[in-house]
């Protein structure tokens, strides 16, 4: 063959690239309970579906024009399939310089903030999966390029931003991620990190030690306890890499491939959930909590619920689920945490989830039991008011169909957030209870002087509360058509099925508009 020498060199370079780092580095990776990037791709992607792009990128050492040594770029990327659906995918090779790019072209390939994998996803309109483990910038670039780099504006971030405008982007942190890779873990629609082997930080322990004099382990600085449970920077925690891959598959199963498509509808031939637990689940005593998760189990397709941020913003449940196989986004107040009061973390969680579902055409279902925003000094320091109004802003900008089911309390500004910004269709259970303020606190605020001046303040307080309780009868609201329906809880599934049928009939009209604009500046 005329070009056999070139073909032989392609084969040689490809084999060197696929070998990864030195054997001892691969052994250390395995000793930590981690897979290499190529092993991860083999596990996650459908068998034989991976097509690598950029395998020949790297650094060659030449003598007399002949290749003597080749170090692959510490990033592996390409195209593949997950459960039969096309994806773009990439991840750092931690066995090569800790996944840290030495040359600028390696950063463009994808080893830092963003690059070619994002462009593949954007061009082909397919989901992007990022398997993240790397150290970000490398000071060796100064020696190799002869000058310290100055980031030239937004070109570092634009590929990632543009990908997120058109396709679902997910990130799995499977090891230590600092600098650019850590930033990349935030430029996603959903993220997961492994429980025992991952950490995320803007700068790692050596930099923190030098800058602040603090001695911290990677997990103390940025492990799941920090970013899944406290900061909320990462959405979900995985027991191990296999669990992370299973969660990636689950998340993508609810998502369309891009903003021009509808979410995929799964076949549903099973029995609907048993509604009987709904009959007695809400106690008569309005101060007693109950398990909102049991309501979800009794109304959504069995086994279809995938919770987002289950360890953060605990007063709110956000989950992707299905009704008759159709994806829906579920937002439910959790009375087991702060009585369901919406705190700052919960409000932030709600705003992001509304944006996610609205952007990818997933109808919203609210299960409402909220006494209002969380109150007190801690709530004020946590900017609950501002973050709560941001959630309201997100709800008002959303155009996807929504249904609100008022299970119990619906009070205050937090009670204004659930619902459709257009139709505002609401149904309520007989246990529902709503108003401007909860009666107890509202009476205290409005009649404080009268109560204090009474010969028997406690008796006068109870008298006023009883008067307002009588006027707060939910059937009076129904008479005024302030609520569209009050239903038997056992009929909730039927209402959900009807809503989903109409929602998915309306949704195709949104597709032609492509990416949704977000006018205004969110407070």
JSON list of C-alpha atoms in Angstrom, two decimals, residues 2-95:
[
{"chain": "A", "resi": 2, "resn": "UNK", "atom": "CA", "xyz": [1.34, 3.44, -0.97]},
{"chain": "A", "resi": 3, "resn": "UNK", "atom": "CA", "xyz": [0.72, 4.98, 2.45]},
{"chain": "A", "resi": 4, "resn": "UNK", "atom": "CA", "xyz": [1.50, 1.92, 4.59]},
{"chain": "A", "resi": 5, "resn": "UNK", "atom": "CA", "xyz": [4.20, 3.75, 6.56]},
{"chain": "A", "resi": 6, "resn": "UNK", "atom": "CA", "xyz": [1.71, 6.41, 7.60]},
{"chain": "A", "resi": 7, "resn": "UNK", "atom": "CA", "xyz": [-0.90, 3.78, 8.47]},
{"chain": "A", "resi": 8, "resn": "UNK", "atom": "CA", "xyz": [1.66, 1.97, 10.60]},
{"chain": "A", "resi": 9, "resn": "UNK", "atom": "CA", "xyz": [2.46, 5.20, 12.42]},
{"chain": "A", "resi": 10, "resn": "UNK", "atom": "CA", "xyz": [-1.24, 5.86, 13.05]},
{"chain": "A", "resi": 11, "resn": "UNK", "atom": "CA", "xyz": [-1.53, 2.41, 14.57]},
{"chain": "A", "resi": 12, "resn": "UNK", "atom": "CA", "xyz": [1.59, 2.91, 16.69]},
{"chain": "A", "resi": 13, "resn": "UNK", "atom": "CA", "xyz": [0.46, 6.29, 18.03]},
{"chain": "A", "resi": 14, "resn": "UNK", "atom": "CA", "xyz": [-3.05, 5.02, 18.72]},
{"chain": "A", "resi": 15, "resn": "UNK", "atom": "CA", "xyz": [-1.71, 2.08, 20.70]},
{"chain": "A", "resi": 16, "resn": "UNK", "atom": "CA", "xyz": [0.49, 4.41, 22.74]},
{"chain": "A", "resi": 17, "resn": "UNK", "atom": "CA", "xyz": [-2.49, 6.66, 23.45]},
{"chain": "A", "resi": 18, "resn": "UNK", "atom": "CA", "xyz": [-4.71, 3.78, 24.52]},
{"chain": "A", "resi": 19, "resn": "UNK", "atom": "CA", "xyz": [-2.07, 2.45, 26.89]},
{"chain": "A", "resi": 20, "resn": "UNK", "atom": "CA", "xyz": [-2.59, 5.48, 29.12]},
{"chain": "A", "resi": 21, "resn": "UNK", "atom": "CA", "xyz": [-0.13, 6.34, 31.85]},
{"chain": "A", "resi": 22, "resn": "UNK", "atom": "CA", "xyz": [2.69, 4.30, 33.33]},
{"chain": "A", "resi": 23, "resn": "UNK", "atom": "CA", "xyz": [1.72, 0.89, 34.79]},
{"chain": "A", "resi": 24, "resn": "UNK", "atom": "CA", "xyz": [2.46, 2.01, 38.35]},
{"chain": "A", "resi": 25, "resn": "UNK", "atom": "CA", "xyz": [0.05, 4.94, 37.96]},
{"chain": "A", "resi": 26, "resn": "UNK", "atom": "CA", "xyz": [-2.66, 2.61, 36.70]},
{"chain": "A", "resi": 27, "resn": "UNK", "atom": "CA", "xyz": [-2.03, 0.31, 39.67]},
{"chain": "A", "resi": 28, "resn": "UNK", "atom": "CA", "xyz": [-2.40, 3.24, 42.07]},
{"chain": "A", "resi": 29, "resn": "UNK", "atom": "CA", "xyz": [-5.68, 4.17, 40.41]},
{"chain": "A", "resi": 30, "resn": "UNK", "atom": "CA", "xyz": [-7.01, 0.66, 40.92]},
{"chain": "A", "resi": 31, "resn": "UNK", "atom": "CA", "xyz": [-5.70, 0.54, 44.50]},
{"chain": "A", "resi": 32, "resn": "UNK", "atom": "CA", "xyz": [-7.86, 3.55, 45.32]},
{"chain": "A", "resi": 33, "resn": "UNK", "atom": "CA", "xyz": [-10.93, 1.68, 44.07]},
{"chain": "A", "resi": 34, "resn": "UNK", "atom": "CA", "xyz": [-11.09, 3.72, 40.87]},
{"chain": "A", "resi": 35, "resn": "UNK", "atom": "CA", "xyz": [-11.20, 2.81, 37.21]},
{"chain": "A", "resi": 36, "resn": "UNK", "atom": "CA", "xyz": [-9.09, 4.45, 34.51]},
{"chain": "A", "resi": 37, "resn": "UNK", "atom": "CA", "xyz": [-10.88, 6.72, 32.07]},
{"chain": "A", "resi": 38, "resn": "UNK", "atom": "CA", "xyz": [-10.94, 4.07, 29.35]},
{"chain": "A", "resi": 39, "resn": "UNK", "atom": "CA", "xyz": [-12.32, 1.49, 31.77]},
{"chain": "A", "resi": 40, "resn": "UNK", "atom": "CA", "xyz": [-15.00, 4.00, 32.74]},
{"chain": "A", "resi": 41, "resn": "UNK", "atom": "CA", "xyz": [-15.99, 4.48, 29.13]},
{"chain": "A", "resi": 42, "resn": "UNK", "atom": "CA", "xyz": [-16.17, 0.71, 28.62]},
{"chain": "A", "resi": 43, "resn": "UNK", "atom": "CA", "xyz": [-18.46, 0.32, 31.64]},
{"chain": "A", "resi": 44, "resn": "UNK", "atom": "CA", "xyz": [-20.77, 3.27, 30.98]},
{"chain": "A", "resi": 45, "resn": "UNK", "atom": "CA", "xyz": [-21.22, 3.15, 27.22]},
{"chain": "A", "resi": 46, "resn": "UNK", "atom": "CA", "xyz": [-23.06, 0.52, 25.21]},
{"chain": "A", "resi": 47, "resn": "UNK", "atom": "CA", "xyz": [-20.76, -2.27, 24.07]},
{"chain": "A", "resi": 48, "resn": "UNK", "atom": "CA", "xyz": [-18.68, -1.29, 21.04]},
{"chain": "A", "resi": 49, "resn": "UNK", "atom": "CA", "xyz": [-20.30, 2.12, 20.67]},
{"chain": "A", "resi": 50, "resn": "UNK", "atom": "CA", "xyz": [-17.34, 4.36, 21.61]},
{"chain": "A", "resi": 51, "resn": "UNK", "atom": "CA", "xyz": [-15.69, 6.25, 18.76]},
{"chain": "A", "resi": 52, "resn": "UNK", "atom": "CA", "xyz": [-12.66, 8.12, 20.03]},
{"chain": "A", "resi": 53, "resn": "UNK", "atom": "CA", "xyz": [-11.85, 11.57, 18.71]},
{"chain": "A", "resi": 54, "resn": "UNK", "atom": "CA", "xyz": [-8.39, 13.10, 19.12]},
{"chain": "A", "resi": 55, "resn": "UNK", "atom": "CA", "xyz": [-6.43, 9.99, 20.12]},
{"chain": "A", "resi": 56, "resn": "UNK", "atom": "CA", "xyz": [-3.34, 11.32, 18.34]},
{"chain": "A", "resi": 57, "resn": "UNK", "atom": "CA", "xyz": [-3.22, 14.54, 20.39]},
{"chain": "A", "resi": 58, "resn": "UNK", "atom": "CA", "xyz": [-0.30, 14.68, 22.80]},
{"chain": "A", "resi": 59, "resn": "UNK", "atom": "CA", "xyz": [3.40, 15.45, 23.01]},
{"chain": "A", "resi": 60, "resn": "UNK", "atom": "CA", "xyz": [5.93, 13.64, 20.83]},
{"chain": "A", "resi": 61, "resn": "UNK", "atom": "CA", "xyz": [9.69, 13.38, 21.37]},
{"chain": "A", "resi": 62, "resn": "UNK", "atom": "CA", "xyz": [11.68, 13.12, 18.12]},
{"chain": "A", "resi": 63, "resn": "UNK", "atom": "CA", "xyz": [15.22, 12.17, 17.16]},
{"chain": "A", "resi": 64, "resn": "UNK", "atom": "CA", "xyz": [16.32, 12.78, 13.59]},
{"chain": "A", "resi": 65, "resn": "UNK", "atom": "CA", "xyz": [12.70, 13.22, 12.60]},
{"chain": "A", "resi": 66, "resn": "UNK", "atom": "CA", "xyz": [11.67, 9.87, 14.07]},
{"chain": "A", "resi": 67, "resn": "UNK", "atom": "CA", "xyz": [9.16, 9.51, 16.91]},
{"chain": "A", "resi": 68, "resn": "UNK", "atom": "CA", "xyz": [10.97, 8.14, 19.97]},
{"chain": "A", "resi": 69, "resn": "UNK", "atom": "CA", "xyz": [8.45, 8.82, 22.70]},
{"chain": "A", "resi": 70, "resn": "UNK", "atom": "CA", "xyz": [4.82, 9.89, 22.85]},
{"chain": "A", "resi": 71, "resn": "UNK", "atom": "CA", "xyz": [2.81, 11.15, 25.83]},
{"chain": "A", "resi": 72, "resn": "UNK", "atom": "CA", "xyz": [-0.92, 11.23, 25.10]},
{"chain": "A", "resi": 73, "resn": "UNK", "atom": "CA", "xyz": [-2.98, 14.26, 26.04]},
{"chain": "A", "resi": 74, "resn": "UNK", "atom": "CA", "xyz": [-4.52, 13.58, 29.47]},
{"chain": "A", "resi": 75, "resn": "UNK", "atom": "CA", "xyz": [-8.05, 13.64, 28.12]},
{"chain": "A", "resi": 76, "resn": "UNK", "atom": "CA", "xyz": [-10.09, 10.97, 26.31]},
{"chain": "A", "resi": 77, "resn": "UNK", "atom": "CA", "xyz": [-13.21, 11.98, 24.41]},
{"chain": "A", "resi": 78, "resn": "UNK", "atom": "CA", "xyz": [-15.48, 10.99, 21.58]},
{"chain": "A", "resi": 79, "resn": "UNK", "atom": "CA", "xyz": [-18.94, 9.74, 20.69]},
{"chain": "A", "resi": 80, "resn": "UNK", "atom": "CA", "xyz": [-20.85, 6.79, 22.06]},
{"chain": "A", "resi": 81, "resn": "UNK", "atom": "CA", "xyz": [-24.24, 5.49, 23.08]},
{"chain": "A", "resi": 82, "resn": "UNK", "atom": "CA", "xyz": [-25.97, 5.09, 26.43]},
{"chain": "A", "resi": 83, "resn": "UNK", "atom": "CA", "xyz": [-29.00, 2.80, 26.37]},
{"chain": "A", "resi": 84, "resn": "UNK", "atom": "CA", "xyz": [-29.11, 3.17, 22.60]},
{"chain": "A", "resi": 85, "resn": "UNK", "atom": "CA", "xyz": [-29.01, 7.00, 22.59]},
{"chain": "A", "resi": 86, "resn": "UNK", "atom": "CA", "xyz": [-26.13, 9.00, 21.13]},
{"chain": "A", "resi": 87, "resn": "UNK", "atom": "CA", "xyz": [-23.96, 11.03, 23.53]},
{"chain": "A", "resi": 88, "resn": "UNK", "atom": "CA", "xyz": [-20.76, 13.03, 23.42]},
{"chain": "A", "resi": 89, "resn": "UNK", "atom": "CA", "xyz": [-18.45, 12.06, 26.25]},
{"chain": "A", "resi": 90, "resn": "UNK", "atom": "CA", "xyz": [-15.07, 12.94, 27.68]},
{"chain": "A", "resi": 91, "resn": "UNK", "atom": "CA", "xyz": [-12.95, 12.67, 30.78]},
{"chain": "A", "resi": 92, "resn": "UNK", "atom": "CA", "xyz": [-9.50, 13.32, 32.19]},
{"chain": "A", "resi": 93, "resn": "UNK", "atom": "CA", "xyz": [-6.93, 10.52, 32.24]},
{"chain": "A", "resi": 94, "resn": "UNK", "atom": "CA", "xyz": [-5.62, 10.85, 35.78]},
{"chain": "A", "resi": 95, "resn": "UNK", "atom": "CA", "xyz": [-2.82, 8.37, 35.06]}
]
